[in-house]
mmCIF file of C-alpha atoms in Angstrom:
data_model
loop_
_atom_site.group_PDB
_atom_site.id
_atom_site.type_symbol
_atom_site.label_atom_id
_atom_site.label_comp_id
_atom_site.label_asym_id
_atom_site.label_seq_id
_atom_site.Cartn_x
_atom_site.Cartn_y
_atom_site.Cartn_z
ATOM 1 C CA MET A 1450 -21.435 -3.139 -6.665
ATOM 2 C CA SER A 1451 -23.131 -6.576 -6.961
ATOM 3 C CA ASN A 1452 -23.619 -8.813 -4.373
ATOM 4 C CA LYS A 1453 -20.840 -11.043 -6.163
ATOM 5 C CA SER A 1454 -17.988 -8.482 -4.730
ATOM 6 C CA LEU A 1455 -19.463 -8.023 -0.913
ATOM 7 C CA ILE A 1456 -17.925 -10.205 1.794
ATOM 8 C CA GLN A 1457 -19.455 -9.967 5.251
ATOM 9 C CA VAL A 1458 -17.967 -11.359 8.200
ATOM 10 C CA PHE A 1459 -18.001 -10.869 11.739
ATOM 11 C CA GLU A 1460 -15.412 -9.885 13.950
ATOM 12 C CA TYR A 1461 -13.017 -12.223 15.127
ATOM 13 C CA GLN A 1462 -13.570 -14.497 11.945
ATOM 14 C CA LYS A 1463 -11.204 -15.437 9.522
ATOM 15 C CA LEU A 1464 -10.994 -15.186 5.336
ATOM 16 C CA LYS A 1465 -9.132 -17.510 3.599
ATOM 17 C CA PHE A 1466 -7.776 -16.807 -0.598
ATOM 18 C CA ASP A 1467 -8.070 -20.636 -0.602
ATOM 19 C CA ASN A 1468 -12.197 -20.361 -0.411
ATOM 20 C CA LYS A 1469 -13.693 -20.848 -3.009
ATOM 21 C CA GLU A 1470 -16.881 -19.668 -1.745
ATOM 22 C CA ASN A 1471 -16.417 -16.236 -2.187
ATOM 23 C CA ASP A 1472 -14.301 -13.348 -4.347
ATOM 24 C CA PHE A 1473 -11.094 -13.069 -1.720
ATOM 25 C CA THR A 1474 -8.351 -13.544 -3.388
ATOM 26 C CA GLU A 1475 -4.121 -14.240 -3.178
ATOM 27 C CA SER A 1476 -3.792 -10.825 -4.917
ATOM 28 C CA HIS A 1477 -6.598 -9.008 -2.411
ATOM 29 C CA PHE A 1478 -4.780 -10.500 0.759
ATOM 30 C CA ASN A 1479 -1.127 -9.506 -0.686
ATOM 31 C CA ALA A 1480 -2.765 -5.649 -0.230
ATOM 32 C CA MET A 1481 -4.398 -6.449 2.956
ATOM 33 C CA VAL A 1482 -1.222 -7.593 4.436
ATOM 34 C CA LYS A 1483 0.953 -4.734 2.955
ATOM 35 C CA PHE A 1484 -1.763 -2.246 4.577
ATOM 36 C CA ASN A 1485 -1.661 -3.793 8.164
ATOM 37 C CA GLU A 1486 1.592 -3.630 7.721
ATOM 38 C CA LYS A 1487 1.576 -0.168 7.364
ATOM 39 C CA ASN A 1488 -0.465 0.634 10.450
ATOM 40 C CA ASP A 1489 1.745 -1.324 13.228
ATOM 41 C CA ASN A 1490 -0.088 -4.511 12.346
ATOM 42 C CA LYS A 1491 -3.239 -3.700 14.362
ATOM 43 C CA TYR A 1492 -6.249 -4.125 12.056
ATOM 44 C CA TYR A 1493 -5.926 -7.667 11.858
ATOM 45 C CA THR A 1494 -3.651 -10.876 12.314
ATOM 46 C CA ILE A 1495 -1.924 -12.629 9.094
ATOM 47 C CA ILE A 1496 -2.919 -16.490 9.037
ATOM 48 C CA HIS A 1497 -1.882 -19.032 6.706
ATOM 49 C CA LYS A 1498 -3.783 -18.145 3.583
ATOM 50 C CA GLY A 1499 -5.673 -15.312 5.041
ATOM 51 C CA ILE A 1500 -6.911 -13.106 7.720
ATOM 52 C CA LYS A 1501 -7.985 -13.089 10.948
ATOM 53 C CA PHE A 1502 -10.418 -10.045 12.028
ATOM 54 C CA ASN A 1503 -10.056 -8.653 15.936
ATOM 55 C CA SER A 1504 -11.687 -5.708 17.705
ATOM 56 C CA TYR A 1505 -11.752 -3.293 14.585
ATOM 57 C CA VAL A 1506 -14.985 -3.637 12.123
ATOM 58 C CA GLY A 1507 -16.280 -1.523 9.628
ATOM 59 C CA VAL A 1508 -15.166 -1.673 5.460
ATOM 60 C CA ILE A 1509 -12.241 -2.363 3.236
ATOM 61 C CA GLN A 1510 -12.577 -1.613 -0.383
ATOM 62 C CA ILE A 1511 -9.447 -3.648 -2.644
ATOM 63 C CA GLY A 1512 -10.556 -2.616 -6.135
ATOM 64 C CA GLY A 1513 -14.286 -4.197 -7.122
ATOM 65 C CA LEU A 1514 -14.267 -6.321 -3.739
ATOM 66 C CA THR A 1515 -15.681 -5.135 -0.546
ATOM 67 C CA VAL A 1516 -15.194 -6.726 2.913
ATOM 68 C CA GLU A 1517 -17.112 -5.734 5.955
ATOM 69 C CA ILE A 1518 -16.610 -6.668 8.855
ATOM 70 C CA LEU A 1519 -19.410 -6.682 11.479
ATOM 71 C CA PRO A 1520 -19.709 -6.622 15.062
ATOM 72 C CA LYS A 1521 -21.254 -9.442 16.734
ATOM 73 C CA ALA A 1522 -23.046 -10.228 20.310
ATOM 74 C CA ASP A 1523 -25.063 -13.434 20.311
ATOM 75 C CA GLN A 1524 -24.613 -16.993 20.487
ATOM 76 C CA ASN A 1525 -26.664 -17.603 16.827
ATOM 77 C CA ASN A 1526 -23.631 -19.371 15.022
ATOM 78 C CA SER A 1527 -25.391 -19.465 11.694
ATOM 79 C CA ASN A 1528 -23.493 -16.590 9.544
ATOM 80 C CA SER A 1529 -26.640 -16.416 7.574
ATOM 81 C CA ASN A 1530 -27.736 -13.325 6.097
ATOM 82 C CA THR A 1531 -30.450 -12.242 8.220
ATOM 83 C CA GLN A 1532 -27.692 -12.338 10.901
ATOM 84 C CA LYS A 1533 -25.459 -10.136 8.788
ATOM 85 C CA LYS A 1534 -28.417 -8.130 8.004
ATOM 86 C CA THR A 1535 -28.718 -7.729 11.968
ATOM 87 C CA TRP A 1536 -25.620 -6.683 12.825
ATOM 88 C CA GLN A 1537 -25.121 -4.543 9.644
ATOM 89 C CA ASN A 1538 -27.752 -2.557 11.339
ATOM 90 C CA VAL A 1539 -26.537 -2.463 14.564
ATOM 91 C CA LEU A 1540 -22.970 -0.916 13.042
ATOM 92 C CA LEU A 1541 -24.857 1.561 11.396
ATOM 93 C CA SER A 1542 -27.533 2.495 14.011
ATOM 94 C CA MET A 1543 -24.399 3.060 16.710
ATOM 95 C CA LEU A 1544 -22.366 4.811 14.205
ATOM 96 C CA LYS A 1545 -25.035 7.046 13.490
ATOM 97 C CA VAL A 1546 -25.574 7.805 17.180
ATOM 98 C CA CYS A 1547 -21.829 8.692 17.720
ATOM 99 C CA LYS A 1548 -22.225 10.784 14.801
ATOM 100 C CA HIS A 1549 -19.707 8.819 12.449
ATOM 101 C CA ILE A 1550 -22.639 8.775 10.031
ATOM 102 C CA ASN A 1551 -24.661 11.310 9.396
ATOM 103 C CA VAL A 1552 -27.630 10.431 7.051
ATOM 104 C CA ASP A 1553 -30.312 12.893 7.346
ATOM 105 C CA ASN A 1554 -30.195 13.529 3.262
ATOM 106 C CA ILE A 1555 -30.895 9.851 3.025
ATOM 107 C CA SER A 1556 -34.165 8.026 3.841
ATOM 108 C CA GLU A 1557 -34.453 5.162 6.199
ATOM 109 C CA THR A 1558 -35.995 2.505 3.652
ATOM 110 C CA ALA A 1559 -33.317 3.843 1.306
ATOM 111 C CA LEU A 1560 -30.939 2.984 3.815
ATOM 112 C CA GLU A 1561 -32.785 -0.319 3.991
ATOM 113 C CA LYS A 1562 -33.251 -1.614 0.613
ATOM 114 C CA ARG A 1563 -30.140 0.267 -1.568
ATOM 115 C CA TYR A 1564 -26.202 -0.300 0.218
ATOM 116 C CA ASN A 1565 -24.708 -3.374 0.266
ATOM 117 C CA SER A 1566 -21.577 -1.798 2.502
ATOM 118 C CA ILE A 1567 -21.372 1.143 4.591
ATOM 119 C CA LEU A 1568 -18.717 2.610 2.294
ATOM 120 C CA GLU A 1569 -21.582 2.915 -0.162
ATOM 121 C CA ILE A 1570 -23.590 5.269 1.809
ATOM 122 C CA TYR A 1571 -20.494 7.986 2.257
ATOM 123 C CA TYR A 1572 -19.736 7.816 -0.891
ATOM 124 C CA GLU A 1573 -23.515 8.909 -1.708
ATOM 125 C CA MET A 1574 -22.966 11.686 1.397
ATOM 126 C CA TYR A 1575 -20.417 13.448 -0.223
ATOM 127 C CA LEU A 1576 -21.844 13.224 -3.734
ATOM 128 C CA ASN A 1577 -24.793 14.730 -2.473
ATOM 129 C CA GLU A 1578 -22.689 17.169 0.220
ATOM 130 C CA VAL A 1579 -20.217 18.757 -3.121
ATOM 131 C CA GLU A 1580 -23.568 18.613 -5.122
ATOM 132 C CA GLY A 1581 -25.600 20.973 -2.767
ATOM 133 C CA LEU A 1582 -22.210 22.903 -2.720
ATOM 134 C CA ILE A 1583 -21.979 23.939 -6.526
ATOM 135 C CA LYS A 1584 -25.463 24.366 -6.396
ATOM 136 C CA LYS A 1585 -25.545 26.985 -3.653
ATOM 137 C CA GLY A 1586 -22.318 28.394 -5.798
ATOM 138 C CA LEU A 1587 -18.296 27.468 -4.916
ATOM 139 C CA ILE A 1588 -16.914 30.137 -2.962
ATOM 140 C CA LYS A 1589 -13.810 31.943 -3.958
ATOM 141 C CA LYS A 1590 -10.861 33.065 -1.286
ATOM 142 C CA TYR A 1591 -7.730 35.114 -2.474
ATOM 143 C CA ARG A 1592 -4.613 33.281 -2.908
ATOM 144 C CA LYS A 1593 -0.827 34.097 -3.822
ATOM 145 C CA VAL A 1594 -0.067 33.404 -7.591
ATOM 146 C CA GLN A 1595 4.078 33.579 -8.624
ATOM 147 C CA SER A 1596 4.280 33.924 -12.795
ATOM 148 C CA ASN A 1597 5.930 35.169 -15.203
ATOM 149 C CA GLN A 1598 3.896 38.897 -16.324
ATOM 150 C CA LEU A 1599 4.712 41.159 -18.971
ATOM 151 C CA ALA A 1600 3.683 43.362 -16.871
ATOM 152 C CA LEU A 1601 4.831 44.476 -13.319
ATOM 153 C CA LYS A 1602 1.478 43.186 -11.226
ATOM 154 C CA GLY A 1603 1.716 42.640 -7.087
ATOM 155 C CA LYS A 1604 5.368 42.143 -6.162
ATOM 156 C CA LEU A 1605 8.604 41.732 -8.043
ATOM 157 C CA VAL A 1606 9.664 38.625 -6.650
ATOM 158 C CA PHE A 1607 14.114 39.793 -6.895
ATOM 159 C CA SER A 1608 15.627 36.255 -6.938
ATOM 160 C CA GLN A 1609 13.100 34.154 -8.840
ATOM 161 C CA ASN A 1610 12.632 37.545 -11.616
ATOM 162 C CA ILE A 1611 17.070 37.218 -11.855
ATOM 163 C CA GLN A 1612 17.002 33.715 -12.520
ATOM 164 C CA LYS A 1613 14.284 33.554 -15.428
ATOM 165 C CA ASN A 1614 14.532 36.552 -16.463
ATOM 166 C CA ILE A 1615 17.793 37.381 -17.353
ATOM 167 C CA VAL A 1616 17.354 37.021 -20.943
ATOM 168 C CA HIS A 1617 14.183 37.896 -21.405
ATOM 169 C CA LYS A 1618 13.926 41.879 -19.620
ATOM 170 C CA GLU A 1619 10.805 42.226 -20.557
ATOM 171 C CA ARG A 1620 9.207 40.240 -17.929
ATOM 172 C CA PHE A 1621 8.868 40.449 -14.352
ATOM 173 C CA PHE A 1622 8.660 37.069 -12.199
ATOM 174 C CA CYS A 1623 5.706 39.121 -9.680
ATOM 175 C CA GLU A 1624 3.634 37.357 -6.776
ATOM 176 C CA HIS A 1625 0.130 38.424 -6.659
ATOM 177 C CA GLN A 1626 -3.439 37.624 -5.652
ATOM 178 C CA MET A 1627 -5.923 35.781 -7.268
ATOM 179 C CA TYR A 1628 -9.814 35.646 -6.561
ATOM 180 C CA ASP A 1629 -11.051 32.547 -7.279
ATOM 181 C CA THR A 1630 -12.382 29.448 -6.701
ATOM 182 C CA ASN A 1631 -9.245 27.269 -6.853
ATOM 183 C CA HIS A 1632 -7.915 27.189 -3.372
ATOM 184 C CA LEU A 1633 -7.322 24.195 -0.754
ATOM 185 C CA LEU A 1634 -11.252 23.906 0.348
ATOM 186 C CA HIS A 1635 -11.528 22.715 -3.399
ATOM 187 C CA GLN A 1636 -8.983 21.043 -3.887
ATOM 188 C CA ILE A 1637 -9.347 18.643 -1.358
ATOM 189 C CA ILE A 1638 -13.423 18.190 -2.745
ATOM 190 C CA PHE A 1639 -11.771 17.942 -5.918
ATOM 191 C CA LYS A 1640 -8.570 14.631 -4.218
ATOM 192 C CA ALA A 1641 -11.393 12.793 -2.507
ATOM 193 C CA LEU A 1642 -13.421 12.867 -6.286
ATOM 194 C CA LYS A 1643 -11.297 11.146 -7.583
ATOM 195 C CA ILE A 1644 -10.299 9.097 -5.888
ATOM 196 C CA LEU A 1645 -13.611 7.456 -5.715
ATOM 197 C CA THR A 1646 -13.529 7.334 -9.403
ATOM 198 C CA SER A 1647 -12.275 3.783 -8.611
ATOM 199 C CA PHE A 1648 -14.675 3.265 -6.243
ATOM 200 C CA VAL A 1649 -18.455 4.096 -6.632
ATOM 201 C CA SER A 1650 -20.799 1.580 -7.592
ATOM 202 C CA PRO A 1651 -22.245 2.155 -11.774
ATOM 203 C CA THR A 1652 -25.315 3.586 -9.415
ATOM 204 C CA LEU A 1653 -23.542 6.825 -8.776
ATOM 205 C CA LYS A 1654 -21.171 6.602 -11.157
ATOM 206 C CA ASP A 1655 -22.542 9.138 -13.520
ATOM 207 C CA LYS A 1656 -23.499 11.502 -10.981
ATOM 208 C CA LEU A 1657 -19.652 11.509 -9.793
ATOM 209 C CA ASN A 1658 -19.136 11.894 -13.286
ATOM 210 C CA ARG A 1659 -21.054 15.438 -13.544
ATOM 211 C CA ILE A 1660 -19.735 16.748 -10.399
ATOM 212 C CA LEU A 1661 -16.497 15.828 -11.874
ATOM 213 C CA PHE A 1662 -17.185 18.262 -14.611
ATOM 214 C CA GLN A 1663 -17.621 21.044 -12.647
ATOM 215 C CA PHE A 1664 -14.410 20.441 -10.961
ATOM 216 C CA SER A 1665 -12.443 20.198 -14.571
ATOM 217 C CA ASP A 1666 -9.998 23.024 -14.423
ATOM 218 C CA PHE A 1667 -8.850 22.133 -11.373
ATOM 219 C CA LYS A 1668 -5.379 19.909 -10.668
ATOM 220 C CA VAL A 1669 -4.736 17.097 -8.587
ATOM 221 C CA ILE A 1670 -2.135 17.673 -6.091
ATOM 222 C CA ASN A 1671 -1.381 15.252 -3.319
ATOM 223 C CA ILE A 1672 -3.542 16.205 0.055
ATOM 224 C CA THR A 1673 -1.792 15.310 3.468
ATOM 225 C CA SER A 1674 -3.093 15.366 7.113
ATOM 226 C CA SER A 1675 -1.105 18.975 7.517
ATOM 227 C CA HIS A 1676 -3.551 20.160 4.416
ATOM 228 C CA PHE A 1677 -6.047 19.536 6.391
ATOM 229 C CA GLU A 1678 -4.752 21.538 10.112
ATOM 230 C CA LYS A 1679 -4.423 24.460 7.648
ATOM 231 C CA LEU A 1680 -7.895 24.865 7.135
ATOM 232 C CA ILE A 1681 -9.723 28.014 8.647
ATOM 233 C CA VAL A 1682 -13.747 27.594 9.121
ATOM 234 C CA ASN A 1683 -15.580 30.942 9.218
ATOM 235 C CA ARG A 1684 -18.956 32.140 8.391
ATOM 236 C CA LYS A 1685 -18.044 31.641 4.446
ATOM 237 C CA SER A 1686 -16.951 28.165 4.840
ATOM 238 C CA GLN A 1687 -18.725 26.461 6.706
ATOM 239 C CA PRO A 1688 -21.166 24.828 4.633
ATOM 240 C CA TYR A 1689 -18.314 22.840 4.009
ATOM 241 C CA ASN A 1690 -17.252 21.147 7.257
ATOM 242 C CA ARG A 1691 -19.625 17.843 6.476
ATOM 243 C CA ALA A 1692 -18.626 17.139 2.721
ATOM 244 C CA ILE A 1693 -14.401 17.908 4.191
ATOM 245 C CA ASP A 1694 -15.015 15.639 6.755
ATOM 246 C CA ILE A 1695 -15.944 13.062 4.724
ATOM 247 C CA ALA A 1696 -13.303 14.059 1.926
ATOM 248 C CA LYS A 1697 -10.667 13.781 5.308
ATOM 249 C CA MET A 1698 -11.769 9.928 5.404
ATOM 250 C CA ILE A 1699 -11.525 9.108 1.997
ATOM 251 C CA ILE A 1700 -8.325 10.930 1.178
ATOM 252 C CA LEU A 1701 -6.715 9.840 4.567
ATOM 253 C CA ASN A 1702 -7.765 6.423 4.298
ATOM 254 C CA TYR A 1703 -7.150 6.228 0.759
ATOM 255 C CA SER A 1704 -3.809 3.506 -0.589
ATOM 256 C CA PRO A 1705 -3.233 2.795 -3.908
ATOM 257 C CA ASN A 1706 -1.832 0.216 -5.984
ATOM 258 C CA LEU A 1707 -0.493 -1.507 -2.455
ATOM 259 C CA ASN A 1708 0.235 -4.844 -4.414
ATOM 260 C CA SER A 1709 1.545 -3.049 -7.499
ATOM 261 C CA GLY A 1710 -1.915 -3.971 -9.482
ATOM 262 C CA ASN A 1711 -4.902 -1.891 -9.540
ATOM 263 C CA ASP A 1712 -6.293 -2.688 -6.808
ATOM 264 C CA ASN A 1713 -6.534 0.599 -4.653
ATOM 265 C CA MET A 1714 -8.045 0.231 -1.267
ATOM 266 C CA LEU A 1715 -10.078 2.554 0.746
ATOM 267 C CA THR A 1716 -10.994 1.472 4.368
ATOM 268 C CA LEU A 1717 -13.213 2.703 7.045
ATOM 269 C CA LEU A 1718 -12.415 0.635 10.119
ATOM 270 C CA PHE A 1719 -13.329 1.288 13.592
ATOM 271 C CA ASP A 1720 -11.569 -0.045 17.274
ATOM 272 C CA MET A 1721 -15.230 -1.439 18.310
ATOM 273 C CA ASN A 1722 -14.663 -1.034 22.241
ATOM 274 C CA LYS A 1723 -14.056 2.697 21.302
ATOM 275 C CA LEU A 1724 -17.135 2.608 19.462
ATOM 276 C CA TRP A 1725 -19.551 0.594 22.158
ATOM 277 C CA GLU A 1726 -18.067 3.373 25.291
ATOM 278 C CA GLU A 1727 -18.669 6.266 22.911
ATOM 279 C CA TYR A 1728 -22.396 4.482 22.196
ATOM 280 C CA ILE A 1729 -23.121 3.800 25.587
ATOM 281 C CA TYR A 1730 -22.209 7.315 26.433
ATOM 282 C CA ARG A 1731 -23.905 8.600 24.049
ATOM 283 C CA VAL A 1732 -27.568 7.179 24.722
ATOM 284 C CA LEU A 1733 -26.657 7.551 28.168
ATOM 285 C CA GLN A 1734 -26.309 11.760 27.975
ATOM 286 C CA LYS A 1735 -29.128 11.852 25.750
ATOM 287 C CA ASN A 1736 -31.284 9.893 28.127
ATOM 288 C CA LYS A 1737 -30.220 10.799 31.823
ATOM 289 C CA PRO A 1738 -32.297 11.100 34.677
ATOM 290 C CA LEU A 1739 -32.761 15.044 35.778
ATOM 291 C CA GLY A 1740 -30.419 16.290 38.204
ATOM 292 C CA TYR A 1741 -28.010 13.409 36.933
ATOM 293 C CA TYR A 1742 -24.362 14.664 35.177
ATOM 294 C CA ILE A 1743 -22.177 12.566 32.588
ATOM 295 C CA SER A 1744 -19.111 13.665 31.002
ATOM 296 C CA PRO A 1745 -16.856 11.039 29.535
ATOM 297 C CA GLN A 1746 -12.452 10.091 29.737
ATOM 298 C CA ASN A 1747 -11.847 12.331 32.803
ATOM 299 C CA SER A 1748 -8.425 11.879 33.198
ATOM 300 C CA GLU A 1749 -6.584 12.813 36.326
ATOM 301 C CA LYS A 1750 -2.456 12.262 36.742
ATOM 302 C CA PHE A 1751 -1.926 8.781 38.303
ATOM 303 C CA TRP A 1752 2.024 8.275 38.165
ATOM 304 C CA GLU A 1753 4.668 10.274 36.853
ATOM 305 C CA ASN A 1754 3.393 11.669 33.761
ATOM 306 C CA LYS A 1755 1.166 8.963 33.326
ATOM 307 C CA ARG A 1756 -2.967 9.324 33.352
ATOM 308 C CA ILE A 1757 -5.988 7.331 34.607
ATOM 309 C CA ARG A 1758 -9.132 7.739 32.298
ATOM 310 C CA PRO A 1759 -12.227 5.884 33.127
ATOM 311 C CA ASP A 1760 -14.532 5.319 30.009
ATOM 312 C CA ILE A 1761 -18.357 7.636 31.833
ATOM 313 C CA VAL A 1762 -18.490 9.208 35.013
ATOM 314 C CA ILE A 1763 -21.844 10.386 36.710
ATOM 315 C CA LYS A 1764 -22.514 12.355 39.124
ATOM 316 C CA ASN A 1765 -26.106 13.761 40.479
ATOM 317 C CA GLU A 1766 -26.802 16.538 42.586
ATOM 318 C CA LEU A 1767 -26.534 14.886 45.825
ATOM 319 C CA LYS A 1768 -22.823 14.926 45.064
ATOM 320 C CA GLU A 1769 -22.513 10.997 44.472
ATOM 321 C CA THR A 1770 -20.179 9.743 42.097
ATOM 322 C CA PHE A 1771 -20.420 6.684 39.485
ATOM 323 C CA ILE A 1772 -18.293 4.575 37.488
ATOM 324 C CA ILE A 1773 -18.672 2.937 34.160
ATOM 325 C CA ASP A 1774 -16.144 1.037 32.083
ATOM 326 C CA THR A 1775 -17.217 0.007 28.640
ATOM 327 C CA LYS A 1776 -16.052 -3.583 27.595
ATOM 328 C CA TRP A 1777 -17.315 -5.135 24.517
ATOM 329 C CA LYS A 1778 -16.212 -8.512 25.009
ATOM 330 C CA ILE A 1779 -17.800 -12.011 26.230
ATOM 331 C CA VAL A 1780 -17.356 -12.838 29.627
ATOM 332 C CA SER A 1781 -18.936 -15.106 31.918
ATOM 333 C CA SER A 1782 -21.176 -13.697 34.815
ATOM 334 C CA HIS A 1783 -19.225 -13.203 37.928
ATOM 335 C CA LYS A 1784 -15.912 -13.837 36.924
ATOM 336 C CA PRO A 1785 -14.478 -10.473 35.731
ATOM 337 C CA SER A 1786 -10.619 -10.113 35.262
ATOM 338 C CA ASP A 1787 -7.884 -9.135 38.357
ATOM 339 C CA ASP A 1788 -6.836 -6.607 36.141
ATOM 340 C CA ASP A 1789 -10.308 -5.454 35.306
ATOM 341 C CA LEU A 1790 -11.270 -5.510 38.780
ATOM 342 C CA LYS A 1791 -7.821 -3.447 39.691
ATOM 343 C CA GLN A 1792 -8.867 -0.481 37.289
ATOM 344 C CA MET A 1793 -12.369 0.340 38.861
ATOM 345 C CA PHE A 1794 -10.461 0.163 42.237
ATOM 346 C CA ALA A 1795 -8.138 2.960 40.909
ATOM 347 C CA TYR A 1796 -11.507 4.640 39.243
ATOM 348 C CA ASN A 1797 -13.246 4.731 42.754
ATOM 349 C CA LEU A 1798 -10.402 6.240 44.392
ATOM 350 C CA PHE A 1799 -9.359 8.303 42.012
ATOM 351 C CA TRP A 1800 -13.084 9.606 41.662
ATOM 352 C CA LYS A 1801 -14.401 8.982 45.634
ATOM 353 C CA SER A 1802 -17.021 6.462 43.760
ATOM 354 C CA GLU A 1803 -18.600 4.079 45.806
ATOM 355 C CA LYS A 1804 -19.881 2.206 42.943
ATOM 356 C CA SER A 1805 -18.747 1.117 39.684
ATOM 357 C CA MET A 1806 -20.244 -0.661 36.799
ATOM 358 C CA LEU A 1807 -17.984 -3.244 34.341
ATOM 359 C CA LEU A 1808 -20.738 -2.660 31.600
ATOM 360 C CA TYR A 1809 -20.453 -5.606 28.596
ATOM 361 C CA PRO A 1810 -23.089 -6.485 26.181
ATOM 362 C CA ARG A 1811 -25.782 -9.589 26.774
ATOM 363 C CA VAL A 1812 -25.156 -13.067 25.513
ATOM 364 C CA ASN A 1813 -27.085 -15.027 27.914
ATOM 365 C CA GLN A 1814 -25.059 -13.681 31.072
ATOM 366 C CA GLU A 1815 -26.790 -11.818 34.853
ATOM 367 C CA ASP A 1816 -25.572 -8.950 36.446
ATOM 368 C CA SER A 1817 -23.237 -10.112 39.463
ATOM 369 C CA ILE A 1818 -23.656 -7.954 42.675
ATOM 370 C CA PHE A 1819 -22.134 -4.903 44.011
ATOM 371 C CA GLY A 1820 -19.027 -6.993 45.352
ATOM 372 C CA GLU A 1821 -17.285 -4.958 48.066
ATOM 373 C CA TYR A 1822 -13.331 -3.961 47.940
ATOM 374 C CA HIS A 1823 -12.033 -4.556 51.203
ATOM 375 C CA HIS A 1824 -10.350 -1.029 51.225
ATOM 376 C CA ILE A 1825 -12.910 1.582 52.222
ATOM 377 C CA PRO A 1826 -11.691 4.939 51.381
ATOM 378 C CA LYS A 1827 -11.576 7.728 54.161
ATOM 379 C CA ASN A 1828 -15.162 9.491 54.414
ATOM 380 C CA LYS A 1829 -16.813 6.810 52.730
ATOM 381 C CA GLU A 1830 -19.050 4.264 53.723
ATOM 382 C CA THR A 1831 -18.559 1.356 51.012
ATOM 383 C CA ASN A 1832 -16.466 0.529 47.790
ATOM 384 C CA LYS A 1833 -18.179 -1.767 45.083
ATOM 385 C CA CYS A 1834 -17.800 -2.711 42.233
ATOM 386 C CA LYS A 1835 -20.397 -4.705 40.169
ATOM 387 C CA LEU A 1836 -20.753 -7.000 36.451
ATOM 388 C CA GLY A 1837 -23.594 -5.326 34.333
ATOM 389 C CA PHE A 1838 -25.132 -6.950 30.877
ATOM 390 C CA VAL A 1839 -26.976 -4.827 28.948
ATOM 391 C CA ASP A 1840 -29.074 -6.450 25.541
ATOM 392 C CA VAL A 1841 -27.741 -5.069 21.866
ATOM 393 C CA LEU A 1842 -30.939 -6.776 20.512
ATOM 394 C CA ASN A 1843 -34.584 -6.549 20.970
ATOM 395 C CA GLU A 1844 -35.757 -9.984 18.507
ATOM 396 C CA ASN A 1845 -34.181 -8.643 15.252
ATOM 397 C CA THR A 1846 -32.949 -5.269 15.706
ATOM 398 C CA ILE A 1847 -30.969 -2.576 17.408
ATOM 399 C CA ARG A 1848 -32.873 -2.425 20.757
ATOM 400 C CA ASN A 1849 -34.227 1.227 21.718
ATOM 401 C CA GLU A 1850 -31.877 4.325 23.100
ATOM 402 C CA LYS A 1851 -34.577 4.966 25.868
ATOM 403 C CA GLU A 1852 -34.473 1.382 27.481
ATOM 404 C CA ILE A 1853 -30.576 0.817 27.362
ATOM 405 C CA ALA A 1854 -30.153 4.060 29.160
ATOM 406 C CA LYS A 1855 -33.196 3.077 32.089
ATOM 407 C CA GLU A 1856 -31.594 -0.218 32.206
ATOM 408 C CA VAL A 1857 -28.219 0.576 32.710
ATOM 409 C CA PHE A 1858 -29.097 3.842 35.204
ATOM 410 C CA ASN A 1859 -31.143 1.298 37.051
ATOM 411 C CA LYS A 1860 -27.919 -1.404 37.188
ATOM 412 C CA LEU A 1861 -25.885 1.091 38.462
ATOM 413 C CA ILE A 1862 -27.620 3.415 40.487
ATOM 414 C CA GLU A 1863 -30.871 0.902 41.181
ATOM 415 C CA ILE A 1864 -33.425 4.063 40.629
#
């Protein structure tokens, strides 16, 4: 894939097809409009002759064009290639920490030099996984087969036998078992490989074709989410887990010919608010002080069938409880919204917490002090909430996880 076919934008920026400086055409625009409509218009906003992105980041590939939407939390508005590379690395690092991407078999140096977009990393990861399975030997499974036979094999299917063999009395329509590699696991893998023929760069094309040759006897079937629900993981199929996870991403995010042309679409999009929440949780969980326990997405009944869920609940051996709610947005110091403050107040009450914190990425803000709610629950001395801001970057790279964790704990627990 050439750099000319890659467009990088930041969240909340616009992309228009009447801009001659990029390769985004009206055909690409129409495909993106139809894709967004199929998904309740949640990924971006349609504007005059273009798209305005929102909190979803990641990659959209339409035929030979790749649009990469990057997160951004700083005041540098240059849109330079250096800025784009910096925030691409931030996104990649967050995906790695959150286990959305596993690059054990791809070196850090290769990550920095070889890939235009995050999707290309997934493509090579997938091909490496499938290649490894082929080298070990594709596993066989029993499957049921119904077919006409010249001798009775297995059990006779009476209804089909009467229908198909009323003239040919010498044949038997039977159901029997076969033990071979043509089963659901490999059908899923093959379907994803066939999809990639429209998307991989020339550097991966030969590798993909070599792998496809090993699946030349398979038929392409229509794979849906229900097929993944049927999969049963056991000791024999456990080595397939990573390949199936990536195949699921490829298949379920694939949209063929949305604008009746040849521009098939493949997407990999993440809600940056959820990604930030998961990233902070995993960083804190991995680097928590001794005697502290961290859990995500605790849930309590709130009203009727509705439930209330703070992002992160922290407890310690002294039976103290602290709440963190993460927000990936830029706000002014000391000016939380009323809705956010009411939300944290409810969290404090339900989890009997004396302290809670709204945690944002830092641009140039300073933490607020712990503000006091005027309602103090029984058996509690205080009921407080503050705004906390944490730097994502250290110069032009993502900050060390231990530094981030230490800073967050210091802000909340004051240790």
